[in-house]
């Protein structure tokens, strides 16, 4: 029943609710902002009174009283890269569950853009999740001193970090290619500023040494389909029977670029990617890839960030590690025997217009 003693144009305040519910104004505030700190019966009585009086919480007043905005920033390296889709979804759902809003920042693979965007956003957010940051360790530590920060896909001392098990993923890929008879693997490198790029190459060197498989690196290339297509040109000049690409987008670009040059995938070259994005199962042939738990990455990082915002200490020291798995599809196959190999050889002129000028097939 409406309160006819109150003028119709008077806005219902927290004090009105407090008087009607017979509690203090601070109890009313906690009943809406931090209900876990209020007796359940009291909180329910406050909510019923507020609904009857038509009281609505004021987000701005809540921000001023708690010094929080209930917003967090999620910084990604490239919004066009589908690897971030599941990371963003996991982060957003975890933030929503914690009654936070996510502000998405696209760094466009630029450490300068990333830093400038964070500096502009810093006053309006309570914490930051950095996914595949291209900034220096010192810059990240500086931001971590100003706001709670969790870093994805990178290990930095004194800053909470969450990574996937890159060494295990590389090891499984190398074991798989070795079982197929490949004794040489070419790594197609991604951005030099990428921490996963460096760790994957070092892990490949270690796995190759242990399994007696020779490895080499070409690149760096842009972590995109176009970057993979450019890598295909160099791979034709330096042929390989097995390739591990920095990510799935580059692997898909390799499949397209090599296919246009008449190279059979996986007959001539077996290709393995990283991440297991949706397109890995759509490309022809289907891409064998090291699958990362992308949704879990975004969700776990955000949940940890929210606990830090609430005052819990961040998990520093060794980074939190999430498991990976190898998904085998049709882009990898047993290596052809030497007698059946079909290498690219330099020849002028090229008799087959389907392959680049200066190259041709040599069939057995």
Short mmCIF file of C-alpha atoms in Angstrom, two decimals:
data_model
loop_
_atom_site.label_atom_id
_atom_site.label_comp_id
_atom_site.label_asym_id
_atom_site.label_seq_id
_atom_site.Cartn_x
_atom_site.Cartn_y
_atom_site.Cartn_z
CA UNK A 1 0.00 0.00 0.00
CA UNK A 2 1.52 3.37 -0.95
CA UNK A 3 2.48 5.82 1.81
CA UNK A 4 -0.03 8.72 1.40
CA UNK A 5 1.77 10.82 4.04
CA UNK A 6 4.70 11.36 1.69
CA UNK A 7 4.38 14.04 -1.00
CA UNK A 8 4.12 12.34 -4.45
CA UNK A 9 7.14 14.21 -5.82
CA UNK A 10 9.48 13.29 -2.93
CA UNK A 11 12.14 10.74 -3.83
CA UNK A 12 12.33 7.78 -1.47
CA UNK A 13 15.70 7.74 0.29
CA UNK A 14 17.73 5.20 2.20
CA UNK A 15 16.66 6.97 5.41
CA UNK A 16 12.98 6.40 4.62
CA UNK A 17 13.63 2.70 4.22
CA UNK A 18 15.69 2.61 7.43
CA UNK A 19 12.89 4.23 9.47
CA UNK A 20 10.21 1.96 8.00
CA UNK A 21 12.31 -1.21 8.48
CA UNK A 22 13.49 -0.11 11.94
CA UNK A 23 17.18 -0.44 11.08
CA UNK A 24 20.07 1.94 10.58
CA UNK A 25 20.78 3.52 7.17
CA UNK A 26 24.12 1.64 7.04
CA UNK A 27 22.24 -1.65 7.42
CA UNK A 28 20.04 -0.72 4.46
CA UNK A 29 23.17 0.08 2.44
CA UNK A 30 24.79 -3.25 3.30
CA UNK A 31 21.57 -5.13 2.54
CA UNK A 32 21.93 -4.03 -1.10
CA UNK A 33 25.72 -3.75 -1.57
CA UNK A 34 26.97 -6.61 0.64
CA UNK A 35 23.99 -8.74 1.71
CA UNK A 36 26.27 -11.48 3.06
CA UNK A 37 27.14 -9.14 5.94
CA UNK A 38 23.50 -8.68 7.00
CA UNK A 39 21.26 -11.14 8.82
CA UNK A 40 19.14 -12.89 6.18
CA UNK A 41 15.83 -12.02 7.90
CA UNK A 42 16.86 -8.38 8.25
CA UNK A 43 18.00 -8.20 4.62
CA UNK A 44 14.70 -9.67 3.43
CA UNK A 45 12.71 -7.18 5.56
CA UNK A 46 14.74 -4.28 4.13
CA UNK A 47 14.12 -5.49 0.56
CA UNK A 48 10.39 -5.83 1.16
CA UNK A 49 10.15 -2.34 2.65
CA UNK A 50 12.21 -0.89 -0.19
CA UNK A 51 9.96 -2.52 -2.78
CA UNK A 52 6.81 -1.29 -1.04
CA UNK A 53 8.13 2.27 -0.83
CA UNK A 54 9.48 2.24 -4.37
CA UNK A 55 13.09 2.73 -3.31
CA UNK A 56 15.78 2.20 -5.94
CA UNK A 57 19.50 2.01 -5.21
CA UNK A 58 21.62 4.82 -6.66
CA UNK A 59 24.66 3.30 -8.44
CA UNK A 60 26.58 6.58 -8.28
CA UNK A 61 25.96 6.98 -4.56
CA UNK A 62 27.00 3.37 -4.06
CA UNK A 63 30.22 4.03 -5.92
CA UNK A 64 30.98 7.13 -3.87
CA UNK A 65 30.29 5.37 -0.58
CA UNK A 66 32.34 2.29 -1.33
CA UNK A 67 35.03 3.91 -3.52
CA UNK A 68 34.31 1.19 -6.10
CA UNK A 69 32.84 1.31 -9.56
CA UNK A 70 32.01 -2.41 -9.81
CA UNK A 71 33.69 -2.44 -13.22
CA UNK A 72 36.79 -4.33 -14.30
CA UNK A 73 38.90 -3.98 -17.45
CA UNK A 74 39.67 -6.97 -19.67
CA UNK A 75 42.56 -6.17 -22.02
CA UNK A 76 43.06 -8.40 -25.08
CA UNK A 77 45.77 -8.24 -27.73
CA UNK A 78 43.54 -8.35 -30.83
CA UNK A 79 39.75 -8.35 -30.90
CA UNK A 80 39.76 -9.97 -34.38
CA UNK A 81 41.57 -13.05 -33.05
CA UNK A 82 38.91 -15.71 -32.30
CA UNK A 83 41.04 -17.17 -29.49
CA UNK A 84 39.78 -14.36 -27.27
CA UNK A 85 36.09 -15.08 -27.82
CA UNK A 86 35.87 -17.82 -25.19
CA UNK A 87 38.26 -15.97 -22.85
CA UNK A 88 36.01 -12.90 -22.98
CA UNK A 89 32.88 -15.01 -22.45
CA UNK A 90 34.37 -16.74 -19.42
CA UNK A 91 35.52 -13.42 -17.95
CA UNK A 92 32.20 -11.70 -18.53
CA UNK A 93 30.12 -14.46 -16.97
CA UNK A 94 32.37 -14.60 -13.90
CA UNK A 95 32.17 -10.80 -13.60
CA UNK A 96 28.38 -10.85 -13.96
CA UNK A 97 28.10 -13.50 -11.26
CA UNK A 98 30.06 -11.14 -9.01
CA UNK A 99 27.83 -8.19 -9.99
CA UNK A 100 30.61 -6.50 -11.97
CA UNK A 101 30.60 -5.02 -15.45
CA UNK A 102 33.43 -5.75 -17.88
CA UNK A 103 35.11 -3.02 -19.93
CA UNK A 104 36.80 -4.57 -22.99
CA UNK A 105 40.03 -3.01 -24.30
CA UNK A 106 41.54 -4.00 -27.68
CA UNK A 107 45.30 -3.31 -27.71
CA UNK A 108 45.63 -4.11 -31.45
CA UNK A 109 48.92 -5.97 -30.81
CA UNK A 110 50.53 -2.69 -29.67
CA UNK A 111 52.17 -2.20 -26.29
CA UNK A 112 51.80 1.58 -26.64
CA UNK A 113 48.07 1.40 -27.37
CA UNK A 114 47.63 -1.07 -24.54
CA UNK A 115 49.41 1.13 -22.01
CA UNK A 116 47.61 4.31 -23.09
CA UNK A 117 44.19 2.63 -22.93
CA UNK A 118 44.85 1.27 -19.43
CA UNK A 119 46.01 4.67 -18.20
CA UNK A 120 42.76 6.23 -19.45
CA UNK A 121 40.62 3.46 -17.98
CA UNK A 122 42.41 3.05 -14.63
CA UNK A 123 40.37 5.67 -12.68
CA UNK A 124 37.06 4.00 -13.61
CA UNK A 125 37.78 0.32 -12.86
CA UNK A 126 38.42 -1.69 -9.70
CA UNK A 127 40.79 -4.20 -11.31
CA UNK A 128 42.33 -5.41 -14.57
CA UNK A 129 42.73 -8.74 -16.37
CA UNK A 130 45.53 -8.65 -18.93
CA UNK A 131 45.14 -11.35 -21.60
CA UNK A 132 48.34 -11.87 -23.64
CA UNK A 133 49.77 -8.47 -22.80
CA UNK A 134 52.47 -7.04 -25.06
CA UNK A 135 53.70 -4.58 -22.41
CA UNK A 136 56.98 -4.96 -20.55
CA UNK A 137 57.13 -6.66 -17.16
CA UNK A 138 57.99 -3.35 -15.51
CA UNK A 139 54.93 -1.61 -17.01
CA UNK A 140 52.65 -4.41 -15.79
CA UNK A 141 54.15 -4.24 -12.29
CA UNK A 142 53.55 -0.49 -12.25
CA UNK A 143 49.84 -0.97 -12.98
CA UNK A 144 49.66 -3.80 -10.44
CA UNK A 145 50.73 -1.34 -7.73
CA UNK A 146 47.73 0.88 -8.54
CA UNK A 147 44.96 -1.67 -9.04
CA UNK A 148 44.51 -5.43 -8.55
CA UNK A 149 45.85 -7.10 -11.72
CA UNK A 150 45.74 -10.69 -12.98
CA UNK A 151 47.81 -11.65 -16.03
CA UNK A 152 46.80 -14.36 -18.50
CA UNK A 153 49.24 -16.34 -20.68
CA UNK A 154 52.34 -14.89 -19.10
CA UNK A 155 54.48 -15.43 -16.00
CA UNK A 156 55.64 -12.32 -14.10
CA UNK A 157 57.19 -12.36 -10.65
CA UNK A 158 55.13 -10.67 -7.92
CA UNK A 159 51.99 -10.41 -10.09
CA UNK A 160 49.17 -13.01 -10.02
CA UNK A 161 49.38 -14.99 -13.28
CA UNK A 162 47.50 -17.79 -14.97
CA UNK A 163 49.02 -19.78 -17.85
CA UNK A 164 48.23 -22.90 -19.81
CA UNK A 165 50.64 -25.83 -19.73
CA UNK A 166 52.60 -24.86 -22.86
CA UNK A 167 55.52 -27.27 -22.25
CA UNK A 168 53.13 -30.21 -21.95
CA UNK A 169 51.21 -29.12 -25.04
CA UNK A 170 54.37 -28.84 -27.12
CA UNK A 171 55.61 -32.18 -25.82
CA UNK A 172 52.37 -33.92 -26.85
CA UNK A 173 52.54 -32.33 -30.32
CA UNK A 174 56.16 -33.45 -30.79
CA UNK A 175 55.40 -36.97 -29.54
CA UNK A 176 52.48 -37.18 -31.98
CA UNK A 177 54.58 -36.05 -34.94
CA UNK A 178 57.43 -38.36 -33.89
CA UNK A 179 55.05 -41.32 -33.76
CA UNK A 180 54.07 -40.47 -37.35
CA UNK A 181 57.71 -40.79 -38.43
CA UNK A 182 58.68 -37.11 -38.65
CA UNK A 183 62.26 -36.45 -37.56
CA UNK A 184 62.36 -32.70 -38.41
CA UNK A 185 59.89 -30.07 -37.15
CA UNK A 186 59.71 -26.43 -38.21
CA UNK A 187 58.27 -23.94 -35.73
CA UNK A 188 56.46 -20.99 -37.32
CA UNK A 189 56.96 -18.22 -34.77
CA UNK A 190 54.45 -15.59 -33.70
CA UNK A 191 55.09 -12.09 -32.27
CA UNK A 192 58.46 -11.59 -30.62
CA UNK A 193 56.79 -9.75 -27.72
CA UNK A 194 54.53 -12.73 -26.99
CA UNK A 195 55.49 -14.70 -23.86
CA UNK A 196 53.78 -17.92 -25.11
CA UNK A 197 55.78 -17.66 -28.34
CA UNK A 198 59.06 -17.77 -26.46
CA UNK A 199 58.01 -20.54 -24.09
CA UNK A 200 56.70 -22.70 -26.95
CA UNK A 201 59.94 -22.40 -28.87
CA UNK A 202 62.04 -23.26 -25.78
CA UNK A 203 59.73 -26.17 -25.03
CA UNK A 204 60.14 -27.39 -28.61
CA UNK A 205 63.93 -27.25 -28.31
CA UNK A 206 63.80 -29.31 -25.12
CA UNK A 207 61.32 -31.85 -26.50
CA UNK A 208 63.29 -32.20 -29.72
CA UNK A 209 66.49 -32.88 -27.80
CA UNK A 210 64.86 -35.49 -25.57
CA UNK A 211 63.05 -37.24 -28.43
CA UNK A 212 65.96 -36.91 -30.91
CA UNK A 213 63.93 -34.81 -33.36
CA UNK A 214 65.58 -31.88 -35.13
CA UNK A 215 63.83 -28.52 -34.85
CA UNK A 216 64.19 -25.11 -36.46
CA UNK A 217 62.34 -21.81 -36.40
CA UNK A 218 61.13 -19.44 -39.11
CA UNK A 219 59.56 -16.04 -38.53
CA UNK A 220 58.36 -14.13 -36.62
CA UNK A 221 55.05 -13.63 -38.40
CA UNK A 222 51.81 -11.89 -37.51
CA UNK A 223 49.55 -14.25 -35.46
CA UNK A 224 46.86 -14.12 -38.15
CA UNK A 225 45.71 -16.13 -41.16
CA UNK A 226 47.53 -13.61 -43.38
CA UNK A 227 50.67 -14.18 -41.29
CA UNK A 228 50.38 -17.91 -41.88
CA UNK A 229 49.99 -17.36 -45.62
CA UNK A 230 53.20 -15.30 -45.63
CA UNK A 231 54.93 -18.06 -43.69
CA UNK A 232 53.88 -20.51 -46.42
CA UNK A 233 56.09 -18.61 -48.87
CA UNK A 234 59.16 -19.06 -46.66
CA UNK A 235 58.27 -22.67 -45.97
CA UNK A 236 58.29 -23.39 -49.69
CA UNK A 237 61.84 -22.03 -49.85
CA UNK A 238 62.81 -24.15 -46.84
CA UNK A 239 60.62 -27.30 -47.08
CA UNK A 240 59.57 -29.32 -44.04
CA UNK A 241 57.51 -32.46 -43.48
CA UNK A 242 56.11 -31.30 -40.11
CA UNK A 243 55.18 -27.84 -38.82
CA UNK A 244 54.14 -26.53 -35.41
CA UNK A 245 52.52 -23.09 -35.74
CA UNK A 246 52.34 -20.47 -32.97
CA UNK A 247 48.53 -20.51 -33.09
CA UNK A 248 45.59 -21.91 -35.04
CA UNK A 249 45.11 -18.81 -37.17
CA UNK A 250 48.66 -19.09 -38.51
CA UNK A 251 48.21 -22.84 -39.03
CA UNK A 252 45.04 -22.20 -41.06
CA UNK A 253 46.92 -19.60 -43.09
CA UNK A 254 49.64 -22.17 -43.75
CA UNK A 255 47.08 -24.71 -44.96
CA UNK A 256 45.59 -22.15 -47.33
CA UNK A 257 48.93 -20.78 -48.55
CA UNK A 258 50.53 -24.18 -49.10
CA UNK A 259 47.37 -25.55 -50.70
CA UNK A 260 47.43 -22.78 -53.31
CA UNK A 261 50.97 -23.84 -54.15
CA UNK A 262 49.96 -27.44 -54.75
CA UNK A 263 51.34 -28.80 -51.46
CA UNK A 264 49.29 -31.69 -50.08
CA UNK A 265 48.23 -31.38 -46.43
CA UNK A 266 48.96 -33.76 -44.73
CA UNK A 267 50.55 -35.87 -47.50
CA UNK A 268 53.53 -33.55 -47.95
CA UNK A 269 53.38 -31.52 -44.72
CA UNK A 270 51.76 -32.26 -41.37
CA UNK A 271 50.60 -29.14 -39.52
CA UNK A 272 49.78 -28.63 -35.83
CA UNK A 273 48.34 -25.44 -34.33
CA UNK A 274 47.65 -24.06 -30.85
CA UNK A 275 44.41 -23.04 -29.06
CA UNK A 276 41.66 -25.15 -30.73
CA UNK A 277 39.55 -22.23 -31.94
CA UNK A 278 36.21 -23.01 -33.62
CA UNK A 279 37.70 -22.67 -37.10
CA UNK A 280 40.16 -25.50 -36.40
CA UNK A 281 37.32 -27.96 -36.91
CA UNK A 282 35.95 -26.15 -39.97
CA UNK A 283 39.07 -25.81 -42.11
CA UNK A 284 39.89 -28.56 -44.65
CA UNK A 285 41.64 -30.69 -43.61
CA UNK A 286 40.62 -30.38 -39.95
CA UNK A 287 43.46 -28.95 -37.89
CA UNK A 288 45.33 -30.99 -35.31
CA UNK A 289 45.89 -28.59 -32.42
CA UNK A 290 46.85 -28.19 -28.79
CA UNK A 291 43.55 -27.29 -27.13
CA UNK A 292 43.65 -24.66 -24.39
CA UNK A 293 40.78 -24.25 -21.88
CA UNK A 294 39.98 -20.73 -23.09
CA UNK A 295 36.68 -20.24 -21.25
CA UNK A 296 38.24 -21.50 -18.01
CA UNK A 297 41.15 -19.07 -18.44
CA UNK A 298 38.88 -16.05 -18.57
CA UNK A 299 36.63 -17.31 -15.80
CA UNK A 300 39.39 -18.30 -13.37
CA UNK A 301 41.36 -15.08 -13.90
CA UNK A 302 38.28 -12.93 -13.28
CA UNK A 303 37.18 -14.83 -10.19
CA UNK A 304 40.65 -14.45 -8.73
CA UNK A 305 40.63 -10.74 -9.55
CA UNK A 306 37.31 -10.24 -7.76
CA UNK A 307 38.65 -11.89 -4.62
CA UNK A 308 41.61 -9.50 -4.74
CA UNK A 309 39.27 -6.53 -5.08
CA UNK A 310 37.47 -7.78 -1.94
CA UNK A 311 40.77 -7.70 -0.09
CA UNK A 312 42.18 -11.21 -0.49
CA UNK A 313 45.91 -11.47 -1.30
CA UNK A 314 46.80 -12.24 -4.89
CA UNK A 315 48.32 -15.61 -5.78
CA UNK A 316 51.92 -14.70 -6.57
CA UNK A 317 55.04 -16.78 -6.94
CA UNK A 318 54.55 -19.63 -9.39
CA UNK A 319 51.71 -18.98 -11.87
CA UNK A 320 48.50 -20.97 -11.78
CA UNK A 321 48.66 -23.58 -14.57
CA UNK A 322 45.68 -24.93 -16.52
CA UNK A 323 45.96 -28.26 -18.39
CA UNK A 324 45.91 -28.65 -22.19
CA UNK A 325 45.19 -31.57 -24.50
CA UNK A 326 46.08 -32.56 -28.06
CA UNK A 327 43.13 -32.76 -30.46
CA UNK A 328 44.10 -34.90 -33.45
CA UNK A 329 42.31 -34.19 -36.73
CA UNK A 330 43.32 -34.67 -40.37
CA UNK A 331 46.12 -32.10 -40.85
CA UNK A 332 48.71 -34.62 -39.60
CA UNK A 333 49.64 -37.98 -41.12
CA UNK A 334 52.48 -40.48 -41.30
CA UNK A 335 55.52 -39.17 -43.09
CA UNK A 336 56.00 -40.49 -46.60
CA UNK A 337 58.97 -42.80 -47.04
CA UNK A 338 62.00 -41.41 -48.83
CA UNK A 339 61.07 -43.27 -51.99
CA UNK A 340 57.64 -41.67 -52.05
CA UNK A 341 58.69 -38.18 -51.00
CA UNK A 342 57.70 -35.34 -53.32
CA UNK A 343 60.01 -32.42 -52.47
CA UNK A 344 59.85 -28.94 -53.96
CA UNK A 345 62.82 -28.29 -56.30
CA UNK A 346 63.91 -25.12 -58.07
CA UNK A 347 63.31 -25.25 -61.81
CA UNK A 348 62.94 -22.68 -64.61
CA UNK A 349 60.46 -22.28 -66.13
CA UNK A 350 57.62 -23.86 -64.11
CA UNK A 351 55.66 -26.22 -66.39
CA UNK A 352 52.63 -26.29 -64.12
CA UNK A 353 50.66 -23.02 -63.87
CA UNK A 354 49.09 -24.24 -60.60
CA UNK A 355 52.35 -23.69 -58.72
CA UNK A 356 54.45 -20.53 -58.32
CA UNK A 357 56.83 -19.52 -61.07
CA UNK A 358 60.22 -21.10 -60.47
CA UNK A 359 58.84 -24.15 -58.63
CA UNK A 360 57.52 -27.50 -59.74
CA UNK A 361 56.74 -30.95 -58.43
CA UNK A 362 59.12 -33.86 -58.80
CA UNK A 363 57.16 -37.06 -58.78
CA UNK A 364 58.70 -40.52 -58.23
#
